[in-house]
PDB file of N, CA and C in Angstrom:
ATOM      1  N   MET A   1      -0.776 -25.070  25.210  1.00  0.00           N
ATOM      2  CA  MET A   1      -0.913 -23.712  24.702  1.00  0.00           C
ATOM      3  C   MET A   1       0.388 -22.951  24.856  1.00  0.00           C
ATOM      4  N   GLY A   2       1.476 -23.639  24.912  1.00  0.00           N
ATOM      5  CA  GLY A   2       2.751 -22.962  25.045  1.00  0.00           C
ATOM      6  C   GLY A   2       3.241 -22.427  23.715  1.00  0.00           C
ATOM      7  N   GLY A   3       4.304 -21.652  23.798  1.00  0.00           N
ATOM      8  CA  GLY A   3       4.932 -21.144  22.594  1.00  0.00           C
ATOM      9  C   GLY A   3       4.673 -19.675  22.382  1.00  0.00           C
ATOM     10  N   LYS A   4       5.455 -19.143  21.496  1.00  0.00           N
ATOM     11  CA  LYS A   4       5.443 -17.716  21.217  1.00  0.00           C
ATOM     12  C   LYS A   4       4.281 -17.289  20.329  1.00  0.00           C
ATOM     13  N   TRP A   5       3.828 -18.153  19.441  1.00  0.00           N
ATOM     14  CA  TRP A   5       2.943 -17.738  18.366  1.00  0.00           C
ATOM     15  C   TRP A   5       1.462 -18.022  18.585  1.00  0.00           C
ATOM     16  N   LYS A   6       1.136 -19.050  19.341  1.00  0.00           N
ATOM     17  CA  LYS A   6      -0.276 -19.474  19.431  1.00  0.00           C
ATOM     18  C   LYS A   6      -1.198 -18.374  19.942  1.00  0.00           C
ATOM     19  N   GLY A   7      -0.764 -17.668  20.973  1.00  0.00           N
ATOM     20  CA  GLY A   7      -1.588 -16.583  21.510  1.00  0.00           C
ATOM     21  C   GLY A   7      -1.850 -15.497  20.481  1.00  0.00           C
ATOM     22  N   LEU A   8      -0.824 -15.166  19.697  1.00  0.00           N
ATOM     23  CA  LEU A   8      -0.991 -14.144  18.655  1.00  0.00           C
ATOM     24  C   LEU A   8      -1.938 -14.615  17.557  1.00  0.00           C
ATOM     25  N   ILE A   9      -1.826 -15.874  17.184  1.00  0.00           N
ATOM     26  CA  ILE A   9      -2.722 -16.430  16.155  1.00  0.00           C
ATOM     27  C   ILE A   9      -4.166 -16.375  16.645  1.00  0.00           C
ATOM     28  N   LEU A  10      -4.387 -16.793  17.880  1.00  0.00           N
ATOM     29  CA  LEU A  10      -5.737 -16.760  18.444  1.00  0.00           C
ATOM     30  C   LEU A  10      -6.256 -15.323  18.532  1.00  0.00           C
ATOM     31  N   PHE A  11      -5.367 -14.402  18.917  1.00  0.00           N
ATOM     32  CA  PHE A  11      -5.743 -12.989  19.006  1.00  0.00           C
ATOM     33  C   PHE A  11      -6.275 -12.478  17.667  1.00  0.00           C
ATOM     34  N   TRP A  12      -5.554 -12.748  16.585  1.00  0.00           N
ATOM     35  CA  TRP A  12      -5.969 -12.251  15.273  1.00  0.00           C
ATOM     36  C   TRP A  12      -7.221 -12.948  14.759  1.00  0.00           C
ATOM     37  N   LEU A  13      -7.394 -14.210  15.105  1.00  0.00           N
ATOM     38  CA  LEU A  13      -8.593 -14.928  14.653  1.00  0.00           C
ATOM     39  C   LEU A  13      -9.833 -14.558  15.465  1.00  0.00           C
ATOM     40  N   ALA A  14      -9.645 -13.899  16.604  1.00  0.00           N
ATOM     41  CA  ALA A  14     -10.792 -13.518  17.440  1.00  0.00           C
ATOM     42  C   ALA A  14     -11.714 -12.536  16.724  1.00  0.00           C
ATOM     43  N   ASP A  15     -11.171 -11.778  15.770  1.00  0.00           N
ATOM     44  CA  ASP A  15     -11.998 -10.799  15.039  1.00  0.00           C
ATOM     45  C   ASP A  15     -12.772 -11.421  13.890  1.00  0.00           C
ATOM     46  N   GLY A  16     -12.489 -12.676  13.574  1.00  0.00           N
ATOM     47  CA  GLY A  16     -13.197 -13.339  12.482  1.00  0.00           C
ATOM     48  C   GLY A  16     -12.249 -14.148  11.628  1.00  0.00           C
ATOM     49  N   PRO A  17     -12.803 -14.906  10.686  1.00  0.00           N
ATOM     50  CA  PRO A  17     -11.991 -15.782   9.837  1.00  0.00           C
ATOM     51  C   PRO A  17     -10.960 -15.010   9.020  1.00  0.00           C
ATOM     52  N   LEU A  18      -9.804 -15.647   8.836  1.00  0.00           N
ATOM     53  CA  LEU A  18      -8.750 -15.070   8.011  1.00  0.00           C
ATOM     54  C   LEU A  18      -8.182 -16.134   7.090  1.00  0.00           C
ATOM     55  N   ARG A  19      -7.786 -15.706   5.908  1.00  0.00           N
ATOM     56  CA  ARG A  19      -7.075 -16.602   4.998  1.00  0.00           C
ATOM     57  C   ARG A  19      -5.628 -16.699   5.469  1.00  0.00           C
ATOM     58  N   PHE A  20      -4.926 -17.716   4.979  1.00  0.00           N
ATOM     59  CA  PHE A  20      -3.560 -17.970   5.415  1.00  0.00           C
ATOM     60  C   PHE A  20      -2.673 -16.740   5.215  1.00  0.00           C
ATOM     61  N   GLY A  21      -2.716 -16.145   4.048  1.00  0.00           N
ATOM     62  CA  GLY A  21      -1.881 -14.985   3.763  1.00  0.00           C
ATOM     63  C   GLY A  21      -2.194 -13.796   4.656  1.00  0.00           C
ATOM     64  N   GLU A  22      -3.471 -13.589   4.937  1.00  0.00           N
ATOM     65  CA  GLU A  22      -3.872 -12.500   5.827  1.00  0.00           C
ATOM     66  C   GLU A  22      -3.322 -12.731   7.226  1.00  0.00           C
ATOM     67  N   LEU A  23      -3.401 -13.974   7.666  1.00  0.00           N
ATOM     68  CA  LEU A  23      -2.910 -14.322   8.995  1.00  0.00           C
ATOM     69  C   LEU A  23      -1.388 -14.174   9.074  1.00  0.00           C
ATOM     70  N   ARG A  24      -0.713 -14.571   8.025  1.00  0.00           N
ATOM     71  CA  ARG A  24       0.753 -14.444   8.011  1.00  0.00           C
ATOM     72  C   ARG A  24       1.175 -12.982   8.072  1.00  0.00           C
ATOM     73  N   ARG A  25       0.474 -12.115   7.373  1.00  0.00           N
ATOM     74  CA  ARG A  25       0.794 -10.686   7.429  1.00  0.00           C
ATOM     75  C   ARG A  25       0.469 -10.094   8.803  1.00  0.00           C
ATOM     76  N   ALA A  26      -0.576 -10.590   9.430  1.00  0.00           N
ATOM     77  CA  ALA A  26      -1.000 -10.060  10.730  1.00  0.00           C
ATOM     78  C   ALA A  26      -0.026 -10.444  11.844  1.00  0.00           C
ATOM     79  N   VAL A  27       0.469 -11.663  11.807  1.00  0.00           N
ATOM     80  CA  VAL A  27       1.375 -12.159  12.852  1.00  0.00           C
ATOM     81  C   VAL A  27       2.807 -11.840  12.415  1.00  0.00           C
ATOM     82  N   GLU A  28       3.262 -10.664  12.759  1.00  0.00           N
ATOM     83  CA  GLU A  28       4.573 -10.195  12.309  1.00  0.00           C
ATOM     84  C   GLU A  28       5.696 -11.075  12.835  1.00  0.00           C
ATOM     85  N   GLY A  29       6.620 -11.420  11.929  1.00  0.00           N
ATOM     86  CA  GLY A  29       7.806 -12.166  12.321  1.00  0.00           C
ATOM     87  C   GLY A  29       7.697 -13.672  12.218  1.00  0.00           C
ATOM     88  N   ILE A  30       6.510 -14.200  11.984  1.00  0.00           N
ATOM     89  CA  ILE A  30       6.345 -15.649  11.910  1.00  0.00           C
ATOM     90  C   ILE A  30       6.679 -16.124  10.484  1.00  0.00           C
ATOM     91  N   SER A  31       7.384 -17.241  10.406  1.00  0.00           N
ATOM     92  CA  SER A  31       7.689 -17.806   9.091  1.00  0.00           C
ATOM     93  C   SER A  31       6.485 -18.604   8.594  1.00  0.00           C
ATOM     94  N   GLU A  32       6.445 -18.835   7.305  1.00  0.00           N
ATOM     95  CA  GLU A  32       5.350 -19.606   6.724  1.00  0.00           C
ATOM     96  C   GLU A  32       5.305 -21.002   7.329  1.00  0.00           C
ATOM     97  N   ARG A  33       6.469 -21.634   7.453  1.00  0.00           N
ATOM     98  CA  ARG A  33       6.545 -22.986   8.021  1.00  0.00           C
ATOM     99  C   ARG A  33       6.025 -23.019   9.453  1.00  0.00           C
ATOM    100  N   MET A  34       6.434 -22.048  10.270  1.00  0.00           N
ATOM    101  CA  MET A  34       6.007 -22.011  11.672  1.00  0.00           C
ATOM    102  C   MET A  34       4.505 -21.771  11.768  1.00  0.00           C
ATOM    103  N   LEU A  35       3.965 -20.900  10.914  1.00  0.00           N
ATOM    104  CA  LEU A  35       2.527 -20.644  10.930  1.00  0.00           C
ATOM    105  C   LEU A  35       1.764 -21.917  10.595  1.00  0.00           C
ATOM    106  N   ILE A  36       2.235 -22.643   9.603  1.00  0.00           N
ATOM    107  CA  ILE A  36       1.589 -23.911   9.231  1.00  0.00           C
ATOM    108  C   ILE A  36       1.601 -24.877  10.413  1.00  0.00           C
ATOM    109  N   LEU A  37       2.755 -25.028  11.051  1.00  0.00           N
ATOM    110  CA  LEU A  37       2.866 -25.954  12.194  1.00  0.00           C
ATOM    111  C   LEU A  37       1.953 -25.542  13.344  1.00  0.00           C
ATOM    112  N   GLN A  38       1.928 -24.251  13.648  1.00  0.00           N
ATOM    113  CA  GLN A  38       1.110 -23.762  14.751  1.00  0.00           C
ATOM    114  C   GLN A  38      -0.386 -23.933  14.448  1.00  0.00           C
ATOM    115  N   LEU A  39      -0.787 -23.636  13.217  1.00  0.00           N
ATOM    116  CA  LEU A  39      -2.191 -23.805  12.842  1.00  0.00           C
ATOM    117  C   LEU A  39      -2.607 -25.264  12.904  1.00  0.00           C
ATOM    118  N   ARG A  40      -1.745 -26.159  12.458  1.00  0.00           N
ATOM    119  CA  ARG A  40      -2.058 -27.594  12.534  1.00  0.00           C
ATOM    120  C   ARG A  40      -2.242 -28.045  13.976  1.00  0.00           C
ATOM    121  N   GLU A  41      -1.369 -27.564  14.857  1.00  0.00           N
ATOM    122  CA  GLU A  41      -1.487 -27.944  16.264  1.00  0.00           C
ATOM    123  C   GLU A  41      -2.760 -27.378  16.886  1.00  0.00           C
ATOM    124  N   LEU A  42      -3.062 -26.115  16.596  1.00  0.00           N
ATOM    125  CA  LEU A  42      -4.291 -25.516  17.124  1.00  0.00           C
ATOM    126  C   LEU A  42      -5.529 -26.225  16.582  1.00  0.00           C
ATOM    127  N   GLU A  43      -5.468 -26.638  15.324  1.00  0.00           N
ATOM    128  CA  GLU A  43      -6.586 -27.373  14.722  1.00  0.00           C
ATOM    129  C   GLU A  43      -6.727 -28.747  15.379  1.00  0.00           C
ATOM    130  N   SER A  44      -5.617 -29.441  15.600  1.00  0.00           N
ATOM    131  CA  SER A  44      -5.680 -30.784  16.197  1.00  0.00           C
ATOM    132  C   SER A  44      -6.206 -30.744  17.629  1.00  0.00           C
ATOM    133  N   ARG A  45      -6.035 -29.612  18.303  1.00  0.00           N
ATOM    134  CA  ARG A  45      -6.528 -29.467  19.681  1.00  0.00           C
ATOM    135  C   ARG A  45      -7.948 -28.916  19.740  1.00  0.00           C
ATOM    136  N   GLY A  46      -8.527 -28.665  18.564  1.00  0.00           N
ATOM    137  CA  GLY A  46      -9.919 -28.230  18.519  1.00  0.00           C
ATOM    138  C   GLY A  46     -10.129 -26.748  18.760  1.00  0.00           C
ATOM    139  N   LEU A  47      -9.067 -25.947  18.660  1.00  0.00           N
ATOM    140  CA  LEU A  47      -9.188 -24.514  18.905  1.00  0.00           C
ATOM    141  C   LEU A  47      -9.454 -23.719  17.622  1.00  0.00           C
ATOM    142  N   VAL A  48      -8.972 -24.236  16.504  1.00  0.00           N
ATOM    143  CA  VAL A  48      -9.086 -23.555  15.217  1.00  0.00           C
ATOM    144  C   VAL A  48      -9.752 -24.482  14.208  1.00  0.00           C
ATOM    145  N   HIS A  49     -10.599 -23.893  13.384  1.00  0.00           N
ATOM    146  CA  HIS A  49     -11.267 -24.629  12.309  1.00  0.00           C
ATOM    147  C   HIS A  49     -10.659 -24.197  10.983  1.00  0.00           C
ATOM    148  N   ARG A  50     -10.343 -25.175  10.139  1.00  0.00           N
ATOM    149  CA  ARG A  50      -9.790 -24.917   8.809  1.00  0.00           C
ATOM    150  C   ARG A  50     -10.861 -25.276   7.789  1.00  0.00           C
ATOM    151  N   GLU A  51     -11.248 -24.295   6.991  1.00  0.00           N
ATOM    152  CA  GLU A  51     -12.282 -24.537   5.974  1.00  0.00           C
ATOM    153  C   GLU A  51     -11.690 -24.324   4.588  1.00  0.00           C
ATOM    154  N   VAL A  52     -11.818 -25.357   3.771  1.00  0.00           N
ATOM    155  CA  VAL A  52     -11.318 -25.300   2.401  1.00  0.00           C
ATOM    156  C   VAL A  52     -12.493 -25.045   1.475  1.00  0.00           C
ATOM    157  N   HIS A  53     -12.422 -23.973   0.696  1.00  0.00           N
ATOM    158  CA  HIS A  53     -13.444 -23.660  -0.294  1.00  0.00           C
ATOM    159  C   HIS A  53     -12.958 -24.207  -1.633  1.00  0.00           C
ATOM    160  N   GLU A  54     -13.734 -25.095  -2.204  1.00  0.00           N
ATOM    161  CA  GLU A  54     -13.352 -25.722  -3.470  1.00  0.00           C
ATOM    162  C   GLU A  54     -13.561 -24.733  -4.611  1.00  0.00           C
ATOM    163  N   GLN A  55     -12.506 -24.087  -4.990  1.00  0.00           N
ATOM    164  CA  GLN A  55     -12.528 -23.149  -6.110  1.00  0.00           C
ATOM    165  C   GLN A  55     -11.114 -23.076  -6.671  1.00  0.00           C
ATOM    166  N   VAL A  56     -10.952 -22.401  -7.773  1.00  0.00           N
ATOM    167  CA  VAL A  56      -9.636 -22.233  -8.377  1.00  0.00           C
ATOM    168  C   VAL A  56      -9.306 -20.752  -8.362  1.00  0.00           C
ATOM    169  N   PRO A  57      -8.221 -20.326  -7.731  1.00  0.00           N
ATOM    170  CA  PRO A  57      -7.325 -21.122  -6.886  1.00  0.00           C
ATOM    171  C   PRO A  57      -8.004 -21.475  -5.562  1.00  0.00           C
ATOM    172  N   PRO A  58      -7.526 -22.528  -4.902  1.00  0.00           N
ATOM    173  CA  PRO A  58      -8.138 -22.949  -3.633  1.00  0.00           C
ATOM    174  C   PRO A  58      -8.100 -21.828  -2.596  1.00  0.00           C
ATOM    175  N   LYS A  59      -9.135 -21.762  -1.805  1.00  0.00           N
ATOM    176  CA  LYS A  59      -9.234 -20.754  -0.752  1.00  0.00           C
ATOM    177  C   LYS A  59      -9.388 -21.477   0.575  1.00  0.00           C
ATOM    178  N   VAL A  60      -8.518 -21.166   1.523  1.00  0.00           N
ATOM    179  CA  VAL A  60      -8.565 -21.782   2.849  1.00  0.00           C
ATOM    180  C   VAL A  60      -8.719 -20.670   3.870  1.00  0.00           C
ATOM    181  N   GLU A  61      -9.693 -20.823   4.753  1.00  0.00           N
ATOM    182  CA  GLU A  61      -9.919 -19.855   5.823  1.00  0.00           C
ATOM    183  C   GLU A  61      -9.771 -20.541   7.169  1.00  0.00           C
ATOM    184  N   TYR A  62      -9.241 -19.791   8.108  1.00  0.00           N
ATOM    185  CA  TYR A  62      -9.089 -20.278   9.477  1.00  0.00           C
ATOM    186  C   TYR A  62      -9.971 -19.430  10.383  1.00  0.00           C
ATOM    187  N   SER A  63     -10.614 -20.092  11.325  1.00  0.00           N
ATOM    188  CA  SER A  63     -11.469 -19.391  12.281  1.00  0.00           C
ATOM    189  C   SER A  63     -11.399 -20.112  13.617  1.00  0.00           C
ATOM    190  N   LEU A  64     -11.866 -19.443  14.647  1.00  0.00           N
ATOM    191  CA  LEU A  64     -11.893 -20.052  15.967  1.00  0.00           C
ATOM    192  C   LEU A  64     -13.123 -20.946  16.111  1.00  0.00           C
ATOM    193  N   THR A  65     -12.952 -22.033  16.792  1.00  0.00           N
ATOM    194  CA  THR A  65     -14.087 -22.866  17.179  1.00  0.00           C
ATOM    195  C   THR A  65     -14.692 -22.249  18.443  1.00  0.00           C
ATOM    196  N   ASP A  66     -15.807 -22.774  18.899  1.00  0.00           N
ATOM    197  CA  ASP A  66     -16.380 -22.308  20.163  1.00  0.00           C
ATOM    198  C   ASP A  66     -15.376 -22.513  21.299  1.00  0.00           C
ATOM    199  N   PHE A  67     -14.672 -23.643  21.262  1.00  0.00           N
ATOM    200  CA  PHE A  67     -13.656 -23.943  22.262  1.00  0.00           C
ATOM    201  C   PHE A  67     -12.534 -22.901  22.192  1.00  0.00           C
ATOM    202  N   GLY A  68     -12.115 -22.537  20.994  1.00  0.00           N
ATOM    203  CA  GLY A  68     -11.083 -21.522  20.811  1.00  0.00           C
ATOM    204  C   GLY A  68     -11.526 -20.154  21.298  1.00  0.00           C
ATOM    205  N   ARG A  69     -12.795 -19.813  21.035  1.00  0.00           N
ATOM    206  CA  ARG A  69     -13.329 -18.535  21.511  1.00  0.00           C
ATOM    207  C   ARG A  69     -13.344 -18.491  23.036  1.00  0.00           C
ATOM    208  N   SER A  70     -13.673 -19.620  23.657  1.00  0.00           N
ATOM    209  CA  SER A  70     -13.695 -19.635  25.124  1.00  0.00           C
ATOM    210  C   SER A  70     -12.290 -19.433  25.687  1.00  0.00           C
ATOM    211  N   LEU A  71     -11.270 -19.938  24.990  1.00  0.00           N
ATOM    212  CA  LEU A  71      -9.896 -19.728  25.438  1.00  0.00           C
ATOM    213  C   LEU A  71      -9.494 -18.270  25.274  1.00  0.00           C
ATOM    214  N   THR A  72      -9.856 -17.645  24.167  1.00  0.00           N
ATOM    215  CA  THR A  72      -9.484 -16.235  23.979  1.00  0.00           C
ATOM    216  C   THR A  72     -10.156 -15.356  25.024  1.00  0.00           C
ATOM    217  N   GLU A  73     -11.372 -15.710  25.429  1.00  0.00           N
ATOM    218  CA  GLU A  73     -12.035 -14.958  26.496  1.00  0.00           C
ATOM    219  C   GLU A  73     -11.267 -15.085  27.802  1.00  0.00           C
ATOM    220  N   ALA A  74     -10.665 -16.250  28.020  1.00  0.00           N
ATOM    221  CA  ALA A  74      -9.911 -16.469  29.258  1.00  0.00           C
ATOM    222  C   ALA A  74      -8.565 -15.761  29.247  1.00  0.00           C
ATOM    223  N   ILE A  75      -7.911 -15.650  28.081  1.00  0.00           N
ATOM    224  CA  ILE A  75      -6.581 -15.046  28.044  1.00  0.00           C
ATOM    225  C   ILE A  75      -6.586 -13.559  27.669  1.00  0.00           C
ATOM    226  N   THR A  76      -7.738 -13.022  27.308  1.00  0.00           N
ATOM    227  CA  THR A  76      -7.821 -11.596  26.972  1.00  0.00           C
ATOM    228  C   THR A  76      -7.347 -10.704  28.117  1.00  0.00           C
ATOM    229  N   PRO A  77      -7.731 -10.958  29.364  1.00  0.00           N
ATOM    230  CA  PRO A  77      -7.223 -10.102  30.450  1.00  0.00           C
ATOM    231  C   PRO A  77      -5.691 -10.127  30.556  1.00  0.00           C
ATOM    232  N   LEU A  78      -5.072 -11.244  30.256  1.00  0.00           N
ATOM    233  CA  LEU A  78      -3.615 -11.319  30.276  1.00  0.00           C
ATOM    234  C   LEU A  78      -3.021 -10.421  29.193  1.00  0.00           C
ATOM    235  N   GLY A  79      -3.604 -10.439  28.006  1.00  0.00           N
ATOM    236  CA  GLY A  79      -3.149  -9.561  26.927  1.00  0.00           C
ATOM    237  C   GLY A  79      -3.324  -8.095  27.276  1.00  0.00           C
ATOM    238  N   GLU A  80      -4.432  -7.771  27.908  1.00  0.00           N
ATOM    239  CA  GLU A  80      -4.669  -6.386  28.319  1.00  0.00           C
ATOM    240  C   GLU A  80      -3.642  -5.952  29.357  1.00  0.00           C
ATOM    241  N   TRP A  81      -3.302  -6.845  30.278  1.00  0.00           N
ATOM    242  CA  TRP A  81      -2.278  -6.559  31.269  1.00  0.00           C
ATOM    243  C   TRP A  81      -0.941  -6.294  30.582  1.00  0.00           C
ATOM    244  N   GLY A  82      -0.607  -7.117  29.587  1.00  0.00           N
ATOM    245  CA  GLY A  82       0.644  -6.940  28.853  1.00  0.00           C
ATOM    246  C   GLY A  82       0.707  -5.598  28.139  1.00  0.00           C
ATOM    247  N   GLU A  83      -0.397  -5.204  27.523  1.00  0.00           N
ATOM    248  CA  GLU A  83      -0.434  -3.912  26.843  1.00  0.00           C
ATOM    249  C   GLU A  83      -0.293  -2.762  27.833  1.00  0.00           C
ATOM    250  N   GLU A  84      -0.934  -2.900  28.976  1.00  0.00           N
ATOM    251  CA  GLU A  84      -0.886  -1.861  30.004  1.00  0.00           C
ATOM    252  C   GLU A  84       0.537  -1.679  30.550  1.00  0.00           C
ATOM    253  N   HIS A  85       1.303  -2.750  30.605  1.00  0.00           N
ATOM    254  CA  HIS A  85       2.645  -2.714  31.190  1.00  0.00           C
ATOM    255  C   HIS A  85       3.753  -2.900  30.149  1.00  0.00           C
ATOM    256  N   MET A  86       3.453  -2.600  28.894  1.00  0.00           N
ATOM    257  CA  MET A  86       4.392  -2.842  27.799  1.00  0.00           C
ATOM    258  C   MET A  86       5.739  -2.149  28.016  1.00  0.00           C
ATOM    259  N   GLU A  87       5.725  -0.887  28.414  1.00  0.00           N
ATOM    260  CA  GLU A  87       6.984  -0.160  28.589  1.00  0.00           C
ATOM    261  C   GLU A  87       7.873  -0.836  29.625  1.00  0.00           C
ATOM    262  N   ARG A  88       7.309  -1.217  30.717  1.00  0.00           N
ATOM    263  CA  ARG A  88       8.082  -1.871  31.771  1.00  0.00           C
ATOM    264  C   ARG A  88       8.596  -3.235  31.305  1.00  0.00           C
ATOM    265  N   LEU A  89       7.775  -3.978  30.589  1.00  0.00           N
ATOM    266  CA  LEU A  89       8.182  -5.278  30.086  1.00  0.00           C
ATOM    267  C   LEU A  89       9.320  -5.147  29.071  1.00  0.00           C
ATOM    268  N   GLU A  90       9.220  -4.151  28.191  1.00  0.00           N
ATOM    269  CA  GLU A  90      10.270  -3.937  27.179  1.00  0.00           C
ATOM    270  C   GLU A  90      11.580  -3.515  27.843  1.00  0.00           C
ATOM    271  N   ALA A  91      11.504  -2.766  28.924  1.00  0.00           N
ATOM    272  CA  ALA A  91      12.702  -2.278  29.615  1.00  0.00           C
ATOM    273  C   ALA A  91      13.481  -3.415  30.280  1.00  0.00           C
ATOM    274  N   THR A  92      12.818  -4.521  30.556  1.00  0.00           N
ATOM    275  CA  THR A  92      13.497  -5.640  31.224  1.00  0.00           C
ATOM    276  C   THR A  92      14.126  -6.607  30.241  1.00  0.00           C
ATOM    277  N   ARG A  93      14.001  -6.368  28.971  1.00  0.00           N
ATOM    278  CA  ARG A  93      14.597  -7.261  27.961  1.00  0.00           C
ATOM    279  C   ARG A  93      16.067  -7.102  27.895  1.00  0.00           C
TER     280      ARG A  93
END
């Protein structure tokens, strides 16, 4: 679960399924290539589910699995701590 982006991806998916474009807009600063790589890794580890809707144009949605939801429940307090101490954290950069 290392890396800069995975936690943010899980955070945005915690509210419900998102299409690729929606997720890319939500995770500010991530490139399309990096988002694809991160989603593939999260999917291979069983944290994210990728659902392809057979239509034209194709529609792909990403959502958390039960395993992914359990991880977000575990890391939510860490995110809350970060938000609470954001000013101090930014000052140390």
